[in-house]
mmCIF file of C-alpha atoms and ligand atoms in Angstrom:
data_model
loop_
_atom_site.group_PDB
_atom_site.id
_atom_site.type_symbol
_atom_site.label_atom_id
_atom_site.label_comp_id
_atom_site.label_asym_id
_atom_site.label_seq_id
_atom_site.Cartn_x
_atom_site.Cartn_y
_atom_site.Cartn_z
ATOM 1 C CA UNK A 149 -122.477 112.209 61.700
ATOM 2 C CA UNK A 150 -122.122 115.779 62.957
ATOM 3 C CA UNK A 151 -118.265 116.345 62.329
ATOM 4 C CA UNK A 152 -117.548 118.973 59.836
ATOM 5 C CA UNK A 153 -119.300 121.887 58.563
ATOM 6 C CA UNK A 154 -123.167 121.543 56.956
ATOM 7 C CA UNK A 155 -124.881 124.507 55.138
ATOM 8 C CA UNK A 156 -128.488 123.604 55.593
ATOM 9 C CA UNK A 157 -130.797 124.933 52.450
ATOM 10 C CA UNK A 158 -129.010 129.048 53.306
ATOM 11 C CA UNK A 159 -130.454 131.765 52.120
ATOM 12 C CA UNK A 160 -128.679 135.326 52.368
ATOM 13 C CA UNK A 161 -130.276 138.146 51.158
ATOM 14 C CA UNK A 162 -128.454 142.270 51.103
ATOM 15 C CA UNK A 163 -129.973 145.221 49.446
ATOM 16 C CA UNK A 164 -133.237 143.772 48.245
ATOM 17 C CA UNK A 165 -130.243 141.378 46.311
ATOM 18 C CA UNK A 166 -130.577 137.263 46.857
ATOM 19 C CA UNK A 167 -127.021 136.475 47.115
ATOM 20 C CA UNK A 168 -127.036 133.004 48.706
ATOM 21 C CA UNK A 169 -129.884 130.768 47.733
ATOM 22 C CA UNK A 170 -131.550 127.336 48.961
ATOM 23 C CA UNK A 171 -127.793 126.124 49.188
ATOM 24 C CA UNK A 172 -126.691 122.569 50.556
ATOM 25 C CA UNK A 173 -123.110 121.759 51.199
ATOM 26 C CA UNK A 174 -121.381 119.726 53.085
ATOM 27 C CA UNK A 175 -117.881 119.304 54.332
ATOM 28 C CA UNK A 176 -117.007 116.578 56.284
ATOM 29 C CA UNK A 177 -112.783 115.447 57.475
ATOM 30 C CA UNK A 178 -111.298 114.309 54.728
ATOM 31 C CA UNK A 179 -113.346 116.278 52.442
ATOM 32 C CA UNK A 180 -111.928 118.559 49.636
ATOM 33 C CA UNK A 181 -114.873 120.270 48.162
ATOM 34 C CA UNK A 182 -113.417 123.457 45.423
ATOM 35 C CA UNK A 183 -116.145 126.301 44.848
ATOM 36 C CA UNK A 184 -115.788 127.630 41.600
ATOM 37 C CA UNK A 185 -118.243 129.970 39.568
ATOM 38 C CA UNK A 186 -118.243 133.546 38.171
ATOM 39 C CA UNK A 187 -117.290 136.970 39.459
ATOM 40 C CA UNK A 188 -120.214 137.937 41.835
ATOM 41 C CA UNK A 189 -121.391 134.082 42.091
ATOM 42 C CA UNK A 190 -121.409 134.227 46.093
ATOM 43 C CA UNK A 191 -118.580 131.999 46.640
ATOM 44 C CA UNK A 192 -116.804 134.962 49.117
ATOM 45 C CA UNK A 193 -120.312 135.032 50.518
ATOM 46 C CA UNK A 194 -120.592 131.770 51.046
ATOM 47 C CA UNK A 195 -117.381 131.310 52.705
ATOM 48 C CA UNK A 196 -118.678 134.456 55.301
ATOM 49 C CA UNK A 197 -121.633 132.447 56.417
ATOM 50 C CA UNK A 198 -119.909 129.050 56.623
ATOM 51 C CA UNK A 199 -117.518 131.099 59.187
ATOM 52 C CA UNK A 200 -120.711 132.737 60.922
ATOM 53 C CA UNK A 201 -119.199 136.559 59.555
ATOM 54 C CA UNK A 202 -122.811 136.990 58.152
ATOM 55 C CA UNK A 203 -126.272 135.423 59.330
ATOM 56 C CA UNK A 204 -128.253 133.478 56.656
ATOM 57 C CA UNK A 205 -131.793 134.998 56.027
ATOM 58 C CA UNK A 206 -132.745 131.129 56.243
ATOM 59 C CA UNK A 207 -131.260 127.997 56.652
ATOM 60 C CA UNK A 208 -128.439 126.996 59.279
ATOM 61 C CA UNK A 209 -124.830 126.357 59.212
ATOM 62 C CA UNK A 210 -123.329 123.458 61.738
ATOM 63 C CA UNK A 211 -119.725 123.256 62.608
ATOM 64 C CA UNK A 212 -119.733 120.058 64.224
ATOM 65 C CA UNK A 213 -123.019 120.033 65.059
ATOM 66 C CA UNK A 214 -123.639 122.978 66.535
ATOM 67 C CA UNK A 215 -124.649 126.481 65.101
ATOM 68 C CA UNK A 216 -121.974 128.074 63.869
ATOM 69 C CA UNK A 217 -123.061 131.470 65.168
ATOM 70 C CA UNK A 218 -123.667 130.082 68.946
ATOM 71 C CA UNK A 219 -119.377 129.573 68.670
ATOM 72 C CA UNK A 220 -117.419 131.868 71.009
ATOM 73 C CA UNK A 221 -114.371 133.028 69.647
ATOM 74 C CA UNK A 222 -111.602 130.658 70.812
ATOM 75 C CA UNK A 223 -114.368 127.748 70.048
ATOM 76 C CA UNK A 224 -114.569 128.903 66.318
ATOM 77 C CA UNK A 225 -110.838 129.154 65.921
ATOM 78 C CA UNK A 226 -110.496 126.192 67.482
ATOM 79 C CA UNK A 227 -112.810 124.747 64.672
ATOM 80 C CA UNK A 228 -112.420 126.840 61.506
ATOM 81 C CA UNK A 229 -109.181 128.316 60.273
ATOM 82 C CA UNK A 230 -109.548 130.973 57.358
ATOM 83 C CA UNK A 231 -107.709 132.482 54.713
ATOM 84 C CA UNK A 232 -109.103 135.861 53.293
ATOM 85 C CA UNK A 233 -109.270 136.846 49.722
ATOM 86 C CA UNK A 234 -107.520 140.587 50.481
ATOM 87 C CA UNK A 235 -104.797 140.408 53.240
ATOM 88 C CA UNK A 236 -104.968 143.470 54.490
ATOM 89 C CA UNK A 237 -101.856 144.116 56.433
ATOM 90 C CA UNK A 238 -102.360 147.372 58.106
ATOM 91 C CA UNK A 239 -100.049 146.988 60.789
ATOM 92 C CA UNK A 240 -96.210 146.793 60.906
ATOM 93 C CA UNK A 241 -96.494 143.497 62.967
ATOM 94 C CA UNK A 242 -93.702 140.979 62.230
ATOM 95 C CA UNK A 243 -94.338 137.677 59.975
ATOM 96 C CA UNK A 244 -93.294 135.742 63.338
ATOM 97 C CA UNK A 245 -96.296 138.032 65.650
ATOM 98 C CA UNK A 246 -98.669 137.563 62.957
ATOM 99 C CA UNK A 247 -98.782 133.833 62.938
ATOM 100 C CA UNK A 248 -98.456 133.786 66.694
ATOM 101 C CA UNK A 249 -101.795 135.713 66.437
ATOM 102 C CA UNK A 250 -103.272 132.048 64.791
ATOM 103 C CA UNK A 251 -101.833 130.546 67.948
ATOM 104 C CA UNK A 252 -104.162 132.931 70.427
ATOM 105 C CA UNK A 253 -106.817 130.077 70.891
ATOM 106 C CA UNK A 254 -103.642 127.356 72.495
ATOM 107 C CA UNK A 255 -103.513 127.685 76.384
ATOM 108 C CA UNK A 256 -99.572 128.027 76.061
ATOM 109 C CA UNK A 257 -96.705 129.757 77.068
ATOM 110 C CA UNK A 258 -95.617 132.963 74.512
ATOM 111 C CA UNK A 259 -92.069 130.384 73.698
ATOM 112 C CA UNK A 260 -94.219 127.138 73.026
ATOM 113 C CA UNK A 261 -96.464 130.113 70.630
ATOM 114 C CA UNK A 262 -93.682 131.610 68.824
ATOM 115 C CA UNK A 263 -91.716 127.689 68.339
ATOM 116 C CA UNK A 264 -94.723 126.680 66.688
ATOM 117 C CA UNK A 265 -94.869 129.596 64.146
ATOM 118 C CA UNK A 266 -91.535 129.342 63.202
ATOM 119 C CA UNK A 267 -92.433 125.773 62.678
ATOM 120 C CA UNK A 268 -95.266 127.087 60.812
ATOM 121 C CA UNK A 269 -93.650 129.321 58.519
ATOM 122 C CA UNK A 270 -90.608 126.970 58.308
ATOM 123 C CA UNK A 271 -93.004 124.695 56.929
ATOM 124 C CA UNK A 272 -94.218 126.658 53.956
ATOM 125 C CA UNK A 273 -90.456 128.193 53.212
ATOM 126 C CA UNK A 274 -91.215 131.488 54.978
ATOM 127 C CA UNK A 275 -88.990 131.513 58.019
ATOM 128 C CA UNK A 276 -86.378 133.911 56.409
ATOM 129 C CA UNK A 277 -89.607 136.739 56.795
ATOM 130 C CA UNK A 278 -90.128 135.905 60.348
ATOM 131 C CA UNK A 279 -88.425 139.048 61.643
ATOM 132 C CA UNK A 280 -89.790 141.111 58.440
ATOM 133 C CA UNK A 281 -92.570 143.444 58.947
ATOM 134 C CA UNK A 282 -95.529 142.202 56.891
ATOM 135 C CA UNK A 283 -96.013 145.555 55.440
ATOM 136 C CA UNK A 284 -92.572 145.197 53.446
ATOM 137 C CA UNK A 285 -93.483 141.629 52.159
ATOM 138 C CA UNK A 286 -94.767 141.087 49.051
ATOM 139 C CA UNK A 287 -98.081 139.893 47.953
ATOM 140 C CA UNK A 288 -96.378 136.469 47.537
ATOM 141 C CA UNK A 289 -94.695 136.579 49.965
ATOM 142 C CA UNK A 290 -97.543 137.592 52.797
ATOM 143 C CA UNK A 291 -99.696 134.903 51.314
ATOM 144 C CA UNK A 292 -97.157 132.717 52.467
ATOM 145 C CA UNK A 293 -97.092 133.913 55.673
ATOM 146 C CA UNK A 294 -101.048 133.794 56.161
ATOM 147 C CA UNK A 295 -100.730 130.084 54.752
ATOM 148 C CA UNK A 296 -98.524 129.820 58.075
ATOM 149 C CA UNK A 297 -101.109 131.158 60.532
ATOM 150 C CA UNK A 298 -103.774 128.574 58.886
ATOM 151 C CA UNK A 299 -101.016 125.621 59.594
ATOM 152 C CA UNK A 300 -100.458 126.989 63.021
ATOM 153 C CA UNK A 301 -103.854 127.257 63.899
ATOM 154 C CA UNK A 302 -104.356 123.444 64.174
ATOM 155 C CA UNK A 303 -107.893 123.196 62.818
ATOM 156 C CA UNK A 304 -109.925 120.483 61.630
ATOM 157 C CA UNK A 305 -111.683 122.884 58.896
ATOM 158 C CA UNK A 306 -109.880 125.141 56.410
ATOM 159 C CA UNK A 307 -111.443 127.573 54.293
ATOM 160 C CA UNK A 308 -109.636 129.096 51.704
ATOM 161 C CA UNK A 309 -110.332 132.181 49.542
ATOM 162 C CA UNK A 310 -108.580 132.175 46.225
ATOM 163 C CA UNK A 311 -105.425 131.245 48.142
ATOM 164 C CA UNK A 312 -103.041 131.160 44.578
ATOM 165 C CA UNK A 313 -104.185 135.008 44.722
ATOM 166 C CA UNK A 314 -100.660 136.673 43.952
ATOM 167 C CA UNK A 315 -98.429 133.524 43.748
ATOM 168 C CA UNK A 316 -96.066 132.903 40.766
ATOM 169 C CA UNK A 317 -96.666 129.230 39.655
ATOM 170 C CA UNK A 318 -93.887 127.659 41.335
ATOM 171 C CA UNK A 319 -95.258 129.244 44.144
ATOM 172 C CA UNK A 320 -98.933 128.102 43.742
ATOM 173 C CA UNK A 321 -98.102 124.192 42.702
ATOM 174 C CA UNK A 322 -96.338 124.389 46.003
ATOM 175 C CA UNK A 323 -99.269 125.967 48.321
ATOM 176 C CA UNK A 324 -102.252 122.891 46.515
ATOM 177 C CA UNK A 325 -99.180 120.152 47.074
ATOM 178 C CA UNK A 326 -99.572 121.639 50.802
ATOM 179 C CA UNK A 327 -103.209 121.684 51.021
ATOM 180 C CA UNK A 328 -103.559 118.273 49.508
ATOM 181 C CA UNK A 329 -101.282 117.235 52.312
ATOM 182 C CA UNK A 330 -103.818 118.982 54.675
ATOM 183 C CA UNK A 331 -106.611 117.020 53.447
ATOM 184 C CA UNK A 332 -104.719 113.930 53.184
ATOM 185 C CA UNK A 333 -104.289 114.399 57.099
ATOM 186 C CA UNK A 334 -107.831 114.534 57.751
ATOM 187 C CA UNK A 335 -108.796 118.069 57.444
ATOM 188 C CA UNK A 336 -112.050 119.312 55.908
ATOM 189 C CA UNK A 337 -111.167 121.817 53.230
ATOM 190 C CA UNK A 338 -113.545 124.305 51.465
ATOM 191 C CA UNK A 339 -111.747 126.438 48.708
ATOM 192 C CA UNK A 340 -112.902 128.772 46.539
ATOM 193 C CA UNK A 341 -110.600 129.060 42.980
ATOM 194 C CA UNK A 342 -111.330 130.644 40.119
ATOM 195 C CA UNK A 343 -108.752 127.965 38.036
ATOM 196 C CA UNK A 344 -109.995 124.355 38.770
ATOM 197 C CA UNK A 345 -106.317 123.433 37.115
ATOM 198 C CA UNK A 346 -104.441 123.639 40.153
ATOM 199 C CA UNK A 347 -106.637 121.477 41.855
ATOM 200 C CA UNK A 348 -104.730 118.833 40.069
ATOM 201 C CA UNK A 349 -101.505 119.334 42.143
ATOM 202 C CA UNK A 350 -103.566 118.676 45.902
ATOM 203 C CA UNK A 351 -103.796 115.603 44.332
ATOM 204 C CA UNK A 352 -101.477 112.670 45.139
ATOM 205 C CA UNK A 353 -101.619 109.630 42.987
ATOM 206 C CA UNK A 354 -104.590 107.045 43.175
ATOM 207 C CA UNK A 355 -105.494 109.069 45.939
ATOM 208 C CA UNK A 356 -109.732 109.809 45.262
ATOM 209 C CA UNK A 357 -110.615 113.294 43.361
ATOM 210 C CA UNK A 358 -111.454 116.945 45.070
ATOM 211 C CA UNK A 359 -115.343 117.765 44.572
ATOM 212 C CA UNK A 360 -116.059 121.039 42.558
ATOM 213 C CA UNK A 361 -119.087 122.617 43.030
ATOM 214 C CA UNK A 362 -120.462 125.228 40.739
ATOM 215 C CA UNK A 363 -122.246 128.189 41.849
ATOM 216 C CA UNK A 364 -124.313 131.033 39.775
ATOM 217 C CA UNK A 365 -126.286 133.146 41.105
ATOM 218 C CA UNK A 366 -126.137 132.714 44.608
ATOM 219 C CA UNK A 367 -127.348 128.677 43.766
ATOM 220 C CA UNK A 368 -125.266 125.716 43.601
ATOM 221 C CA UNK A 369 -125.876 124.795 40.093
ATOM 222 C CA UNK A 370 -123.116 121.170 40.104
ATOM 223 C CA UNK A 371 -121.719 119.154 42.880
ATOM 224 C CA UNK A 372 -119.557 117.065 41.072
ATOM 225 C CA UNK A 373 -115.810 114.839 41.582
ATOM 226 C CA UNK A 374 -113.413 116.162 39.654
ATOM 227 C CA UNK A 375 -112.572 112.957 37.737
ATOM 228 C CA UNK A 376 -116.612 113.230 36.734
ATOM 229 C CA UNK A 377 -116.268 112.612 32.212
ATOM 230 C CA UNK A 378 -118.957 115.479 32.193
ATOM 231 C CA UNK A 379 -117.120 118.209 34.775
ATOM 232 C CA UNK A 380 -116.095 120.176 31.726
ATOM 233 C CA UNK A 381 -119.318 120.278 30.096
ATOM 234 C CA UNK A 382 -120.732 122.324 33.208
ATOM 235 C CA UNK A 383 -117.733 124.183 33.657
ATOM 236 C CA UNK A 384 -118.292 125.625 30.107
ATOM 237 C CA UNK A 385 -121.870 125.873 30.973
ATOM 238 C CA UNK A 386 -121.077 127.841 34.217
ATOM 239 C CA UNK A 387 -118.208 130.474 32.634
ATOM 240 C CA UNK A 388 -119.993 130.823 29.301
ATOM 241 C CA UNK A 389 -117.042 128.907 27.343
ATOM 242 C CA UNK A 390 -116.429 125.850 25.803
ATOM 243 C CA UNK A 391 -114.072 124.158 28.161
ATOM 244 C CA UNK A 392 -112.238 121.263 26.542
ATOM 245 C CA UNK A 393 -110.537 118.956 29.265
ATOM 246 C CA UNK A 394 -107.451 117.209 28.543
ATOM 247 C CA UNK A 395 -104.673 115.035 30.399
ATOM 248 C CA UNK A 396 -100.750 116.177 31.151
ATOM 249 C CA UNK A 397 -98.784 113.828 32.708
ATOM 250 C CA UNK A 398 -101.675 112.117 34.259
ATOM 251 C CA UNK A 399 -103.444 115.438 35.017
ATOM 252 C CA UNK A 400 -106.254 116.498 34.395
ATOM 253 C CA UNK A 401 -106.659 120.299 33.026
ATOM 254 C CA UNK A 402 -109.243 122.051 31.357
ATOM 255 C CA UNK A 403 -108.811 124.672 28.863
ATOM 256 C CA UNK A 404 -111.293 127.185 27.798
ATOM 257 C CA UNK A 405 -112.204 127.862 24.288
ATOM 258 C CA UNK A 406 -114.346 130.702 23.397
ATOM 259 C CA UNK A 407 -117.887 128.981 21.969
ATOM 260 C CA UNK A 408 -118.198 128.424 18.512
ATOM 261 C CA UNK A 409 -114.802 128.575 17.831
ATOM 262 C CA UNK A 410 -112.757 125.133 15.520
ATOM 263 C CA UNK A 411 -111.679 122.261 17.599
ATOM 264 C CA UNK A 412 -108.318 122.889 18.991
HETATM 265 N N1 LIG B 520 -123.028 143.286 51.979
HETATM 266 C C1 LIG B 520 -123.445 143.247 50.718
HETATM 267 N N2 LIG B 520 -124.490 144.000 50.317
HETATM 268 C C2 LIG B 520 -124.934 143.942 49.055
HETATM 269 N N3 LIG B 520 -124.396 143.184 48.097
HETATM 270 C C3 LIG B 520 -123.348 142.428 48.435
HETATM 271 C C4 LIG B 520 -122.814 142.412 49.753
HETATM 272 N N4 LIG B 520 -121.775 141.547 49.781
HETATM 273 C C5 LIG B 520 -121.662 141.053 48.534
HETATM 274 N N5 LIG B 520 -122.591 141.584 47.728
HETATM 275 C C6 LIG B 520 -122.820 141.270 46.318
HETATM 276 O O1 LIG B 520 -123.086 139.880 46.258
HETATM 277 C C7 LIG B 520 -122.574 139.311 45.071
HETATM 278 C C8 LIG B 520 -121.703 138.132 45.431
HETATM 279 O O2 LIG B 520 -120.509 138.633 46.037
HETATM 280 P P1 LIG B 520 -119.315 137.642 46.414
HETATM 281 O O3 LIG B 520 -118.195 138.473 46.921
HETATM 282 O O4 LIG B 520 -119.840 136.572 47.279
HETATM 283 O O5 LIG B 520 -118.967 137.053 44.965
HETATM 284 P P2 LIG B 520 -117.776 136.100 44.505
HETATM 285 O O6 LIG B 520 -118.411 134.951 43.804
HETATM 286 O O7 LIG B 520 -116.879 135.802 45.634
HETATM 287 O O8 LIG B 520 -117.062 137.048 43.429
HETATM 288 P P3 LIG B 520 -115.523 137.231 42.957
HETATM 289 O O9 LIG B 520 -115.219 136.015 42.116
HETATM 290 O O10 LIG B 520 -115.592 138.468 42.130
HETATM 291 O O11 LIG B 520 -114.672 137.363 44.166
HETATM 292 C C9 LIG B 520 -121.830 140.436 44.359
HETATM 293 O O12 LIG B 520 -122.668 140.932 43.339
HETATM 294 C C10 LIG B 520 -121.599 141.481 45.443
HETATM 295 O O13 LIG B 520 -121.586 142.792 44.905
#
């Protein structure tokens, strides 16, 4: 099967620095795979050569079965939507021109553009900003917007870099209930967190568990579902903490404990 996205044993190397090594992944539709690990771990890293930003020193990345880095443009957007971990807004663009901007790949009229990014940010509650310059949002607020661009783009891949980055909770329980309905449609989903918690609410019930794999060091150190009875053990392992894993209204949450400490 060639659908999806395949890192192929990538190596990435800046500075005399191995930031990326030997690592495997795979995301294939209908695939929710979380990348969690420390500050510095390569996760960013690895989401810049999954999107063909930055050239492995060895080993290949596929977007359905073809190097990514071979991709023009409009064929990677039409592939691979992305969310950035800083949203730089330098511009005074509106909310509405910015998510038209996802749209740039569609062979379509500038009126079938802009009714689909209203539909866009309509979808994640954002259309009251559509007019707003995305300057005077809020960090919220523009990650809302953004979340509208990846919607509007129409891709069968999402990648996603710390996308709860400046949302209240409300907020963020809301953006994982959207990307869970993303990857219940049949998108491929590769998200970086650093809290594995709200993975709980891209969930629906009986529906099967997102994969989190664990990365130090540039290496994928776990690859594991995130129902596995030992995902907390290498968790801890991975963030230097005893993580203790619990259940809240049928989720699943982990809680971390610094080692050596009483049970809770
Ligand atoms: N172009 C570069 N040249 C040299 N070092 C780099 C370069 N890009 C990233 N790094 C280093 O590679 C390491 C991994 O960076 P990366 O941004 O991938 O980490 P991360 O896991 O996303 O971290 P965080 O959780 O803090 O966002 C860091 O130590 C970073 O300083």
């Amino acid at each position: 099967m060639t659908a999806g996205l395949t890192l192929d044993t990538v190596t990435v190397r800046a500075r005399g620095r191995t930031l990326l090594e030997g690592v495997s992944l795979r995301v294939a539709p209908g695939d929710f795979v979380a990348i969690v690990g420390p500050n510095g771990a390569g996760k960013t890293t690895l989401l810049r050569v999954a999107l063909g930003l930055l050239r492995p020193d060895s080993g290949q990345v596929r977007v359905d079965g073809r190097d990514v880095s071979g991709l023009a443009p409009r064929e990677r957007a039409a592939l691979l939507a992305w969310l950035p971990q800083r949203l730089e807004a330098a511009e005074p663009i509106t909310a509405l021109e910015q998510v038209v901007a996802a749209r740039y790949r569609f062979p379509e009229s500038r009126r079938a553009s802009e009714a689909a990014a209203l539909r866009a940010l309509a979808e994640v509650g954002a259309q009251d900003f559509a007019s707003r310059p995305v300057t005077e949002l809020s960090g919220g607020e523009r990650q809302r917007v953004a979340v509208a661009g990846l919607l509007a783009q129409e891709t069968p891949l999402v990648l996603l870099d710390e996308p709860a980055n400046f949302l209240d909770p409300a907020q963020q329980l809301e953006l994982y209930t959207r990307v869970g309905q993303l990857w219940r449609a049949g998108r491929g989903l590769l998200c970086v967190t650093h809290d594995v918690n709200v993975l709980t609410h891209a969930r629906a019930p009986g529906t099967r568990a997102p994969r989190v794999v664990g990365l130090a060091e540039g290496r994928v150190v776990f690859d594991l579902d995130y129902d596995a009875p030992d995902l907390g053990e290498h968790l801890g392992a991975l963030f230097g903490v005893r993580m203790h894993s619990t259940s809240v209204d049928g989720h699943r949450v982990f809680v971390g404990l610094p080692r050596g400490g009483g049970a809770p």
